[in-house]
Coordinates of C-alpha atoms and ligand atoms in Angstrom, one line a residue:
Chain A
M1 CA -85.1 -6.6 -96.8
P2 CA -84.1 -9.0 -93.7
S3 CA -86.5 -11.8 -93.0
T4 CA -87.3 -14.4 -90.2
R5 CA -85.3 -17.0 -92.6
R6 CA -82.3 -14.5 -93.8
N7 CA -80.7 -11.5 -92.3
V8 CA -79.3 -8.8 -94.7
T9 CA -75.5 -8.8 -96.0
S10 CA -72.2 -9.5 -94.3
V11 CA -69.7 -12.1 -95.5
A12 CA -66.5 -12.9 -93.4
I13 CA -63.1 -13.9 -94.4
R14 CA -61.0 -15.9 -91.5
L15 CA -57.4 -15.3 -92.6
N16 CA -54.6 -17.8 -91.5
Q17 CA -54.2 -18.9 -88.0
E18 CA -51.1 -16.6 -87.9
R19 CA -53.2 -13.2 -88.5
G20 CA -55.5 -14.4 -85.7
S21 CA -58.0 -12.0 -86.9
F22 CA -60.8 -11.5 -89.7
W23 CA -62.1 -9.4 -92.4
L24 CA -65.7 -8.4 -93.2
V25 CA -67.5 -7.5 -96.3
D26 CA -70.3 -5.3 -95.7
C27 CA -72.2 -5.0 -92.7
G28 CA -76.2 -5.2 -92.5
E29 CA -78.2 -4.4 -89.7
G30 CA -77.9 -6.8 -87.1
T31 CA -74.3 -8.0 -88.4
Q32 CA -72.9 -7.7 -84.6
Q33 CA -76.1 -10.0 -83.6
Q34 CA -75.5 -12.6 -85.8
M35 CA -72.0 -12.5 -84.9
L36 CA -72.3 -13.4 -81.2
S37 CA -73.8 -16.6 -82.5
S38 CA -70.7 -17.3 -84.7
P39 CA -67.1 -17.6 -83.5
L40 CA -65.9 -14.3 -84.9
K41 CA -65.4 -11.7 -82.0
P42 CA -65.7 -8.0 -83.2
R43 CA -62.1 -7.3 -81.5
Q44 CA -60.5 -9.8 -83.7
L45 CA -61.8 -7.9 -87.0
E46 CA -59.1 -6.0 -88.6
K47 CA -60.8 -4.7 -92.0
L48 CA -64.2 -3.9 -93.2
F49 CA -64.9 -3.7 -96.8
I50 CA -68.3 -1.9 -97.8
T51 CA -69.2 -2.8 -101.5
H52 CA -71.8 -0.3 -101.6
L53 CA -73.8 2.3 -99.4
H54 CA -77.5 0.8 -99.5
G55 CA -78.5 0.1 -96.1
D56 CA -78.8 -3.6 -96.0
H57 CA -74.6 -3.4 -96.4
L58 CA -74.0 -0.7 -94.0
F59 CA -76.6 0.1 -91.3
G60 CA -74.8 -2.7 -88.8
L61 CA -71.8 -0.7 -89.0
P62 CA -71.9 1.9 -86.2
G63 CA -73.4 -0.3 -83.9
L64 CA -70.4 -3.1 -84.6
L65 CA -67.8 -0.1 -84.2
G66 CA -69.5 0.5 -80.8
S67 CA -69.6 -2.6 -79.2
R68 CA -66.0 -3.3 -80.5
A69 CA -65.0 -1.0 -78.4
F70 CA -67.6 -2.0 -75.7
Q71 CA -65.7 -5.0 -75.5
G72 CA -62.4 -3.6 -75.4
G73 CA -61.1 -4.0 -79.0
Q74 CA -57.9 -1.9 -78.8
T75 CA -56.2 -2.7 -82.6
P76 CA -56.9 -0.5 -85.2
L77 CA -59.3 -1.0 -87.8
V78 CA -59.5 0.4 -91.4
I79 CA -62.8 0.4 -93.3
Y80 CA -62.8 0.9 -97.1
G81 CA -66.0 1.8 -99.5
P82 CA -67.3 4.5 -101.7
K83 CA -67.5 7.9 -101.1
G84 CA -70.0 9.0 -98.7
L85 CA -68.8 6.3 -96.0
S86 CA -66.5 8.9 -94.1
E87 CA -69.4 11.0 -93.8
F88 CA -71.9 8.1 -92.8
V89 CA -69.3 6.9 -90.0
E90 CA -68.7 10.3 -88.7
T91 CA -72.0 11.5 -88.1
T92 CA -73.5 8.4 -86.6
L93 CA -70.7 8.1 -84.3
R94 CA -70.9 11.8 -83.1
V95 CA -74.6 11.9 -82.8
S96 CA -74.7 8.8 -80.7
D97 CA -72.0 10.0 -78.5
T98 CA -70.1 6.7 -79.4
H99 CA -66.2 6.8 -78.3
L100 CA -63.8 4.5 -79.6
T101 CA -61.2 2.7 -77.6
Y102 CA -59.3 2.2 -81.0
D103 CA -58.1 4.1 -84.0
I104 CA -60.5 3.9 -87.3
E105 CA -59.5 4.9 -90.6
V106 CA -62.0 5.2 -93.3
C107 CA -60.6 4.6 -96.9
E108 CA -62.9 6.1 -99.4
I109 CA -61.8 3.9 -102.5
D110 CA -61.9 4.0 -106.3
E111 CA -60.8 1.2 -108.9
G112 CA -57.4 -0.6 -108.5
I113 CA -55.2 -1.8 -105.6
V114 CA -57.2 -1.3 -102.2
F115 CA -54.7 -2.6 -99.9
E116 CA -51.6 -4.6 -99.9
D117 CA -48.8 -6.3 -97.6
D118 CA -46.4 -9.2 -97.9
Q119 CA -49.5 -11.7 -97.4
F120 CA -52.7 -10.2 -99.3
V121 CA -53.4 -7.7 -102.5
V122 CA -56.9 -6.6 -102.1
S123 CA -58.0 -4.8 -105.3
S124 CA -61.5 -3.7 -106.4
R125 CA -63.5 -2.7 -109.7
K126 CA -66.7 -0.7 -110.0
L127 CA -69.9 -2.6 -110.9
S128 CA -73.3 -1.9 -112.4
H129 CA -75.6 -1.1 -109.8
G130 CA -77.3 2.4 -109.9
V131 CA -75.2 3.4 -107.1
L132 CA -71.5 3.2 -107.2
S133 CA -71.1 -0.6 -106.1
F134 CA -67.3 -2.2 -105.8
G135 CA -66.5 -6.1 -106.1
Y136 CA -63.6 -6.7 -104.3
R137 CA -60.6 -9.5 -105.4
F138 CA -58.7 -11.0 -102.2
E139 CA -55.4 -12.4 -103.5
E140 CA -52.9 -14.1 -101.0
S141 CA -49.4 -14.2 -102.0
P142 CA -47.8 -17.2 -103.6
S143 CA -46.0 -19.2 -100.7
A144 CA -42.5 -20.5 -101.4
G145 CA -42.1 -24.3 -102.6
R146 CA -41.3 -27.0 -100.7
L147 CA -37.8 -28.0 -100.0
N148 CA -37.0 -32.0 -101.1
T149 CA -35.3 -32.9 -97.7
E150 CA -35.5 -36.3 -99.0
K151 CA -33.3 -35.7 -102.0
L152 CA -30.8 -33.6 -100.0
A153 CA -30.5 -36.2 -97.4
Q154 CA -29.9 -38.9 -100.3
E155 CA -26.9 -36.5 -101.4
G156 CA -25.6 -36.4 -98.1
I157 CA -26.2 -32.8 -97.4
A158 CA -27.3 -32.5 -93.5
E159 CA -29.6 -30.0 -92.3
G160 CA -28.5 -26.5 -91.8
P161 CA -28.6 -23.0 -92.9
I162 CA -28.3 -24.7 -96.2
Y163 CA -31.4 -25.7 -96.1
G164 CA -32.7 -22.3 -95.4
Q165 CA -30.9 -20.7 -98.3
L166 CA -31.9 -23.3 -100.6
K167 CA -35.7 -22.4 -99.8
K168 CA -35.3 -18.7 -100.2
G169 CA -34.2 -19.4 -103.3
H170 CA -30.5 -18.9 -103.4
D171 CA -28.3 -21.4 -105.0
V172 CA -25.5 -22.7 -102.8
A173 CA -22.0 -23.4 -103.1
L174 CA -20.5 -26.2 -101.2
P175 CA -16.8 -26.5 -99.7
D176 CA -16.5 -29.7 -102.2
G177 CA -17.0 -27.5 -104.9
R178 CA -20.5 -28.6 -105.8
V179 CA -23.1 -25.9 -106.5
L180 CA -26.4 -26.7 -105.2
S181 CA -29.2 -25.0 -107.8
A182 CA -32.3 -24.1 -105.8
E183 CA -34.6 -25.2 -108.4
D184 CA -33.4 -28.5 -108.3
Y185 CA -34.5 -28.8 -104.6
V186 CA -37.4 -26.3 -104.4
S187 CA -40.8 -26.9 -106.0
A188 CA -42.8 -24.2 -107.8
P189 CA -44.2 -21.6 -105.7
I190 CA -47.8 -22.6 -104.3
P191 CA -50.2 -19.9 -105.6
G192 CA -52.1 -18.1 -103.1
R193 CA -55.8 -18.2 -102.6
K194 CA -58.2 -15.7 -104.5
I195 CA -61.4 -15.1 -103.7
V196 CA -63.9 -12.2 -105.0
I197 CA -66.9 -11.0 -103.2
L198 CA -68.9 -8.7 -105.1
G199 CA -71.5 -6.0 -104.2
D200 CA -75.0 -6.0 -105.5
T201 CA -75.0 -5.7 -109.4
T202 CA -76.3 -6.3 -112.7
P203 CA -74.4 -8.5 -115.1
C204 CA -71.3 -6.6 -116.6
E205 CA -68.0 -7.1 -118.1
A206 CA -66.3 -6.2 -114.7
V207 CA -67.6 -9.0 -113.2
T208 CA -65.8 -11.3 -115.2
Q209 CA -62.7 -9.6 -115.4
L210 CA -62.4 -9.2 -111.7
A211 CA -63.6 -12.9 -110.8
A212 CA -61.1 -14.5 -113.4
G213 CA -59.7 -18.0 -112.1
A214 CA -60.3 -17.1 -108.4
D215 CA -61.2 -19.9 -106.3
V216 CA -64.4 -18.7 -104.9
L217 CA -66.5 -15.9 -106.1
V218 CA -69.3 -14.5 -104.1
H219 CA -72.2 -13.0 -106.3
E220 CA -75.6 -11.8 -105.5
A221 CA -78.3 -13.6 -106.7
T222 CA -81.4 -11.6 -106.0
Y223 CA -83.9 -12.9 -108.1
A224 CA -84.6 -16.2 -109.8
A225 CA -84.2 -16.8 -113.3
F226 CA -87.8 -16.2 -114.4
D227 CA -87.7 -12.9 -113.0
S228 CA -85.0 -11.7 -114.8
D229 CA -87.1 -8.5 -116.0
K230 CA -87.0 -7.5 -112.2
A231 CA -83.3 -8.1 -112.1
R232 CA -82.7 -5.3 -114.9
A233 CA -85.3 -3.0 -113.5
H234 CA -83.9 -3.1 -109.9
H235 CA -79.9 -3.6 -111.3
H236 CA -79.8 -7.0 -109.7
S237 CA -78.6 -10.4 -111.0
T238 CA -80.5 -13.9 -111.2
A239 CA -78.7 -16.8 -110.1
V240 CA -78.4 -17.9 -113.7
D241 CA -76.5 -14.5 -114.2
A242 CA -74.1 -15.3 -111.5
A243 CA -73.6 -19.0 -112.7
T244 CA -73.1 -17.6 -116.4
A245 CA -70.3 -15.2 -114.9
A246 CA -68.8 -17.6 -112.7
R247 CA -68.3 -20.0 -115.9
D248 CA -66.9 -17.3 -117.5
A249 CA -64.5 -16.3 -115.4
G250 CA -63.5 -19.9 -114.5
V251 CA -64.0 -19.8 -110.8
G252 CA -63.4 -22.9 -108.8
A253 CA -66.6 -22.2 -107.0
L254 CA -69.8 -20.0 -106.8
I255 CA -71.5 -19.0 -103.9
L256 CA -75.0 -17.4 -104.4
T257 CA -75.8 -14.7 -101.7
H258 CA -78.3 -11.6 -101.6
V259 CA -81.3 -13.9 -102.3
S260 CA -84.9 -12.1 -102.0
A261 CA -87.2 -13.0 -99.2
R262 CA -89.8 -13.6 -101.7
Y263 CA -88.5 -17.3 -102.7
D264 CA -89.7 -19.7 -100.4
E265 CA -87.9 -23.1 -99.7
V266 CA -89.0 -24.6 -102.8
G267 CA -88.2 -21.6 -104.8
L268 CA -84.9 -21.5 -103.4
A269 CA -84.0 -25.0 -104.5
H270 CA -85.2 -24.0 -108.1
L271 CA -83.1 -21.1 -108.0
L272 CA -80.0 -22.9 -107.1
D273 CA -80.7 -25.9 -109.5
D274 CA -81.1 -23.6 -112.4
A275 CA -77.8 -22.0 -111.7
Q276 CA -76.2 -25.3 -111.1
T277 CA -77.2 -26.4 -114.6
V278 CA -75.3 -23.5 -115.9
F279 CA -72.0 -23.8 -113.2
P280 CA -72.0 -27.0 -111.2
N281 CA -70.0 -26.1 -108.3
T282 CA -72.5 -23.6 -107.0
F283 CA -73.7 -23.2 -103.3
L284 CA -76.5 -21.3 -101.9
A285 CA -75.4 -19.5 -98.5
T286 CA -77.4 -19.6 -95.8
D287 CA -77.2 -17.3 -92.3
H288 CA -73.7 -18.8 -90.5
W289 CA -73.0 -20.8 -93.7
S290 CA -69.2 -21.2 -94.7
I291 CA -66.8 -23.0 -96.7
A292 CA -63.1 -23.7 -96.3
V293 CA -61.0 -22.4 -99.2
P294 CA -57.8 -24.5 -99.1
R295 CA -54.4 -23.8 -100.8
S296 CA -54.5 -25.8 -104.2
Chain B
M1 CA -75.0 -4.5 -75.9
P2 CA -77.2 -6.9 -77.4
S3 CA -76.5 -10.5 -76.2
T4 CA -77.7 -13.7 -77.7
R5 CA -80.7 -13.8 -75.1
R6 CA -81.7 -10.6 -75.6
N7 CA -81.5 -7.5 -78.3
V8 CA -81.3 -4.2 -77.7
T9 CA -83.9 -1.6 -77.1
S10 CA -87.4 -0.8 -78.5
V11 CA -90.8 -0.8 -76.6
A12 CA -94.1 -0.7 -78.8
I13 CA -97.3 0.7 -77.7
R14 CA -100.4 -0.7 -79.5
L15 CA -103.2 1.6 -79.7
N16 CA -106.8 1.0 -79.5
Q17 CA -108.3 -1.3 -82.2
E18 CA -110.0 2.0 -83.8
R19 CA -106.5 3.8 -84.4
G20 CA -105.3 0.8 -86.3
S21 CA -101.6 1.6 -85.4
F22 CA -98.9 1.4 -83.3
W23 CA -96.3 3.9 -81.3
L24 CA -92.5 3.0 -80.9
V25 CA -90.5 4.0 -78.5
D26 CA -86.6 3.8 -79.3
C27 CA -85.4 1.8 -82.0
G28 CA -82.0 -0.4 -81.5
E29 CA -80.3 -2.4 -84.1
G30 CA -82.1 -5.3 -85.2
T31 CA -85.9 -3.9 -84.1
Q32 CA -86.9 -4.3 -87.8
Q33 CA -86.0 -8.2 -87.7
Q34 CA -87.6 -8.5 -84.2
M35 CA -90.6 -7.2 -85.5
L36 CA -90.7 -9.5 -88.4
S37 CA -91.7 -12.4 -85.8
S38 CA -94.2 -10.0 -83.9
P39 CA -97.7 -9.2 -85.0
L40 CA -96.2 -5.6 -85.7
K41 CA -96.1 -4.4 -89.2
P42 CA -93.9 -1.3 -90.1
R43 CA -96.3 0.1 -92.3
Q44 CA -98.8 0.5 -89.1
L45 CA -96.2 2.3 -87.3
E46 CA -97.5 6.0 -86.7
K47 CA -95.1 7.7 -84.6
L48 CA -91.7 6.8 -83.0
F49 CA -90.6 8.4 -80.0
I50 CA -86.6 8.3 -79.5
T51 CA -85.8 8.9 -75.6
H52 CA -81.9 9.4 -76.3
L53 CA -79.4 8.8 -79.3
H54 CA -77.3 6.3 -78.0
G55 CA -76.6 3.3 -80.4
D56 CA -78.5 0.8 -78.6
H57 CA -81.7 3.3 -78.8
L58 CA -81.1 4.5 -82.2
F59 CA -79.3 2.2 -84.9
G60 CA -82.3 0.4 -86.1
L61 CA -84.1 3.5 -87.2
P62 CA -82.8 4.0 -90.9
G63 CA -83.4 0.4 -91.5
L64 CA -86.8 0.7 -90.4
L65 CA -87.6 3.5 -92.2
G66 CA -86.2 2.2 -95.2
S67 CA -88.1 -1.3 -94.8
R68 CA -91.6 0.7 -94.4
A69 CA -91.1 2.2 -97.9
F70 CA -90.2 -1.2 -99.2
Q71 CA -93.3 -2.9 -97.8
G72 CA -95.3 0.0 -99.4
G73 CA -95.7 2.0 -96.3
Q74 CA -97.7 5.4 -97.1
T75 CA -98.9 7.0 -94.5
P76 CA -97.1 9.6 -92.7
L77 CA -94.6 9.2 -89.8
V78 CA -93.7 11.4 -87.1
I79 CA -90.2 11.1 -84.9
Y80 CA -89.7 12.5 -81.5
G81 CA -86.4 12.8 -80.0
P82 CA -83.5 14.8 -78.6
K83 CA -81.2 17.5 -80.9
G84 CA -79.2 15.6 -83.4
L85 CA -82.0 13.1 -84.5
S86 CA -82.7 15.4 -87.7
E87 CA -78.9 15.2 -88.7
F88 CA -78.8 11.3 -87.9
V89 CA -82.1 10.8 -90.3
E90 CA -81.0 13.0 -92.9
T91 CA -77.5 11.9 -93.3
T92 CA -78.2 8.3 -93.3
L93 CA -80.9 8.2 -95.7
R94 CA -79.0 10.3 -98.1
V95 CA -75.8 8.5 -97.7
S96 CA -77.7 5.1 -98.4
D97 CA -79.7 6.8 -101.0
T98 CA -83.1 5.4 -99.4
H99 CA -86.2 6.7 -100.8
L100 CA -89.2 6.6 -98.6
T101 CA -92.6 6.3 -100.1
Y102 CA -94.1 8.7 -97.5
D103 CA -93.7 11.7 -95.6
I104 CA -91.7 11.9 -92.6
E105 CA -91.3 14.6 -90.0
V106 CA -88.5 14.7 -87.2
C107 CA -89.4 17.0 -84.3
E108 CA -86.6 17.8 -82.0
I109 CA -88.2 18.0 -78.6
D110 CA -87.9 19.6 -75.2
E111 CA -89.6 19.3 -72.0
G112 CA -93.5 19.7 -71.8
I113 CA -96.3 18.2 -74.1
V114 CA -94.9 16.8 -77.4
F115 CA -98.0 15.7 -79.3
E116 CA -101.8 16.3 -78.4
D117 CA -104.8 15.1 -80.1
D118 CA -108.1 14.1 -78.9
Q119 CA -107.4 10.8 -77.8
F120 CA -103.9 11.3 -76.1
V121 CA -101.6 13.6 -74.8
V122 CA -97.7 12.7 -75.0
S123 CA -95.7 14.6 -72.5
S124 CA -91.9 14.5 -71.7
R125 CA -89.1 15.1 -69.0
K126 CA -85.5 15.2 -69.1
L127 CA -83.8 12.4 -67.2
S128 CA -80.4 12.1 -65.8
H129 CA -77.8 10.0 -68.4
G130 CA -75.1 12.0 -69.3
V131 CA -76.5 12.7 -72.3
L132 CA -79.8 14.4 -73.1
S133 CA -82.3 11.6 -72.4
F134 CA -86.1 12.0 -72.2
G135 CA -89.0 9.9 -70.5
Y136 CA -92.3 10.0 -72.2
R137 CA -95.4 9.7 -70.4
F138 CA -98.7 8.7 -73.0
E139 CA -102.3 10.0 -71.6
E140 CA -105.3 8.6 -72.8
S141 CA -107.9 11.3 -72.7
P142 CA -110.7 10.2 -70.1
S143 CA -114.0 8.8 -72.0
A144 CA -117.4 9.9 -71.2
G145 CA -119.3 8.4 -68.5
R146 CA -121.7 5.6 -69.0
L147 CA -125.5 7.2 -69.4
N148 CA -127.9 5.1 -66.6
T149 CA -130.3 4.0 -69.3
E150 CA -132.1 1.6 -66.2
K151 CA -132.9 4.7 -64.7
L152 CA -134.0 6.9 -67.6
A153 CA -136.3 3.7 -68.5
Q154 CA -138.1 3.8 -65.1
E155 CA -138.7 7.4 -65.2
G156 CA -140.3 7.0 -68.5
I157 CA -137.9 8.9 -70.7
A158 CA -138.0 7.1 -74.1
E159 CA -134.8 6.3 -75.9
G160 CA -133.8 9.3 -78.4
P161 CA -131.8 12.6 -78.8
I162 CA -132.5 13.2 -75.3
Y163 CA -129.9 10.3 -74.6
G164 CA -127.4 11.8 -76.6
Q165 CA -127.8 15.2 -75.0
L166 CA -127.2 14.0 -71.4
K167 CA -124.5 11.7 -72.4
K168 CA -122.6 15.0 -73.7
G169 CA -123.2 16.2 -70.4
H170 CA -125.9 19.1 -71.2
D171 CA -129.2 18.9 -68.6
V172 CA -132.4 18.7 -70.7
A173 CA -135.8 20.4 -70.1
L174 CA -138.9 18.3 -71.2
P175 CA -141.8 19.3 -72.3
D176 CA -143.8 18.3 -69.1
G177 CA -141.5 21.1 -67.4
R178 CA -139.4 18.3 -65.7
V179 CA -135.6 19.3 -66.3
L180 CA -133.0 16.2 -66.2
S181 CA -129.6 17.2 -64.8
A182 CA -127.1 15.3 -66.7
E183 CA -124.9 14.4 -63.4
D184 CA -128.2 12.2 -62.2
Y185 CA -127.8 10.0 -65.3
V186 CA -124.3 9.9 -66.3
S187 CA -121.6 8.6 -64.0
A188 CA -118.2 10.1 -63.5
P189 CA -115.8 10.3 -66.5
I190 CA -113.6 7.0 -66.9
P191 CA -110.1 8.1 -66.8
G192 CA -107.7 7.4 -69.6
R193 CA -104.8 4.9 -69.0
K194 CA -101.5 6.6 -68.5
I195 CA -98.0 5.0 -69.8
V196 CA -94.4 6.3 -69.0
I197 CA -91.7 4.8 -70.8
L198 CA -88.3 6.4 -69.6
G199 CA -84.9 6.9 -71.3
D200 CA -81.9 5.6 -69.5
T201 CA -81.5 7.1 -66.3
T202 CA -79.8 7.8 -63.0
P203 CA -82.3 7.9 -60.1
C204 CA -83.8 11.7 -60.4
E205 CA -86.8 13.6 -59.1
A206 CA -87.8 13.9 -63.0
V207 CA -88.3 10.1 -63.1
T208 CA -91.0 10.2 -59.9
Q209 CA -92.9 13.1 -61.3
L210 CA -93.0 12.3 -64.5
A211 CA -94.6 8.6 -63.4
A212 CA -96.8 10.0 -60.7
G213 CA -99.9 7.8 -60.9
A214 CA -99.4 6.1 -63.9
D215 CA -100.6 2.6 -64.8
V216 CA -97.4 1.4 -66.2
L217 CA -94.0 2.4 -65.8
V218 CA -91.2 1.3 -68.0
H219 CA -88.1 1.9 -66.4
E220 CA -84.1 0.6 -67.1
A221 CA -82.4 -1.7 -64.8
T222 CA -79.1 -1.8 -66.2
Y223 CA -77.8 -3.2 -62.8
A224 CA -78.3 -5.1 -60.2
A225 CA -78.5 -3.8 -56.6
F226 CA -74.7 -4.9 -55.7
D227 CA -73.4 -3.4 -58.8
S228 CA -74.9 0.1 -57.8
D229 CA -71.6 1.9 -57.7
K230 CA -71.3 0.8 -61.5
A231 CA -74.9 2.0 -62.1
R232 CA -74.0 5.5 -60.5
A233 CA -70.6 5.2 -62.5
H234 CA -72.2 4.9 -65.9
H235 CA -75.6 7.2 -65.4
H236 CA -77.8 4.2 -64.9
S237 CA -80.1 2.5 -62.5
T238 CA -80.5 -0.4 -60.7
A239 CA -83.5 -2.8 -60.4
V240 CA -84.0 -1.4 -56.8
D241 CA -83.7 2.2 -58.1
A242 CA -86.5 1.4 -60.4
A243 CA -88.4 -0.1 -57.9
T244 CA -88.2 2.5 -55.2
A245 CA -89.4 4.8 -57.9
A246 CA -92.2 3.0 -59.0
R247 CA -93.3 2.5 -55.3
D248 CA -92.5 6.8 -54.5
A249 CA -94.4 7.6 -57.7
G250 CA -97.4 5.3 -57.0
V251 CA -97.8 3.6 -60.2
G252 CA -99.9 0.5 -60.8
A253 CA -97.1 -1.8 -62.6
L254 CA -93.4 -1.5 -62.9
I255 CA -91.4 -3.3 -66.1
L256 CA -87.9 -3.8 -65.9
T257 CA -85.8 -3.6 -69.2
H258 CA -82.6 -2.7 -70.6
V259 CA -80.8 -5.2 -68.2
S260 CA -76.7 -5.8 -68.7
A261 CA -75.8 -9.0 -70.5
R262 CA -73.6 -9.8 -67.6
Y263 CA -76.3 -11.2 -65.6
D264 CA -77.5 -15.1 -66.1
E265 CA -80.8 -16.7 -65.8
V266 CA -80.0 -16.9 -62.1
G267 CA -78.8 -13.3 -61.9
L268 CA -81.7 -12.1 -63.4
A269 CA -84.0 -13.8 -60.9
H270 CA -82.1 -12.1 -58.0
L271 CA -82.3 -9.1 -59.7
L272 CA -86.0 -9.4 -60.2
D273 CA -86.5 -10.3 -56.8
D274 CA -84.7 -7.4 -55.0
A275 CA -87.0 -5.2 -57.3
Q276 CA -90.1 -7.0 -55.8
T277 CA -89.0 -6.5 -52.3
V278 CA -89.5 -3.0 -52.9
F279 CA -92.1 -2.9 -55.2
P280 CA -94.2 -6.3 -55.4
N281 CA -96.2 -5.7 -58.8
T282 CA -92.4 -5.7 -61.2
F283 CA -92.5 -7.6 -64.3
L284 CA -88.5 -8.3 -66.2
A285 CA -89.3 -7.7 -69.9
T286 CA -87.9 -10.0 -72.2
D287 CA -87.7 -9.7 -76.1
H288 CA -91.4 -10.0 -77.6
W289 CA -92.8 -9.9 -74.2
S290 CA -96.0 -7.8 -73.7
I291 CA -98.6 -6.7 -71.2
A292 CA -101.9 -5.9 -71.3
V293 CA -102.9 -2.1 -69.9
P294 CA -107.0 -2.6 -69.7
R295 CA -108.9 0.5 -68.8
S296 CA -109.6 0.9 -64.8
Ligands
LIG1 ZN1 -77.6 -2.6 -102.9
LIG2 ZN1 -78.1 5.0 -73.0

């Protein structure tokens, strides 16, 4: 349920500048309207990951697809999600006579690797929510280590093709007979960032396994700890459930989303406080809130 | 397309107090969110009329249905609209595993009388919009004329069952032989209010016929008069088209809706001004704007 203070769910991942695009996880009703007062443009949307097909995560999708066409989107769009997503997209676009100006591909996924290129690997796990609900792990490829140019200069090796060879990890034989070992001049690869964004779920092992060692975990916290009976009854988590999973998975930061409209300002403050007692580096997301995830 | 200044389409008709409910014409994405900051409660929604199946008039429907259930709506809901509406509702609710707590009936309509009870008659006409698009005419039943109790008292006729008989239009024979003719004591019936709300359309005869003599006509004005080539190309109307139809149909007031996001404040002022030159009693609706329609 949306409220005047908080809309239904959608989370954007803004990718490295080079890619010039963003990805979206879930697309509740009103996502395109929220996007209007954000830096995100529908035509820059490259991939959309749907965690589960409940309306508060899905019903903004046909409108966003239509507006992306209306605004002149041309690049292909891939949409990942549970079985049933194809029928939803096909029916809503056909019945509404919506004609897209770009190609879409709908991939109904299972557990495992969802997408992979030389920059990212995206994998998924099934969670526990009464209906099929996925969590997604977005893992950036490690980047090459830093070349120690000071050391090279000290040893009289001038800038040139040799630098590129070393950076790629190749050892280089010099005309004077010396052999430069790449590992002496290049630091260890810099690990890529890891972001895990979950669909709705009640606590389960898949959460901590999927989130293991992530920089950031985005976890639902529909209920406060004192409403844990309600959380169990409706296949949801409390803020403390989320914090416990974050601690067990050893993540860097926890972001709570999907908080029920039943809690007022004071209730939300307590909810966050309870979570921080278990996992201190916890944030409560609000509409348009964002967090930077720097490379470590 | 929604904008930060204006959401997509939905128009509410708040009915007489006695009925304690409201009707909605169209349900674009975000209608339930807009409703949160209005006096309207989804559980009081009784009937929903969809003019046509374009997304900006339709994509808020499944979310509103779900939230009406979530908020404890119990009373049945009837939804009227073009062919294809049943499939849209059935698919979106089934795929999203949305379970309603009340009965819905989806009526795919044609031209003619859509609904009738002792308070209202709703009829529809096909407009001209490239896809099947309806206009709806909401006509309130006339109410009985006023009984002239002063005249009755002057003639020595005491309050009692005779008053009721006269008010119902029955002539009454008195014990003293006099015959009271109802029409001498009861004024003419008070006409009911007539509201006409159109789907998107380019100018056509059905508009003026459906709107004839209405108290209020709600008409799209997607474009300003100087963009009439665009209006024709996209099966839409300009503000001046709407004003011309209002004048020809002899309505009481014209309300312009569905104005393109391309016009800024100044553009909107000109657009309204152009319409008022043709039909002075014209209003430009904005989100949450409302107008009272008193009985004449
Ligand atoms: Zn859910
Ligand atoms: Zn339309």
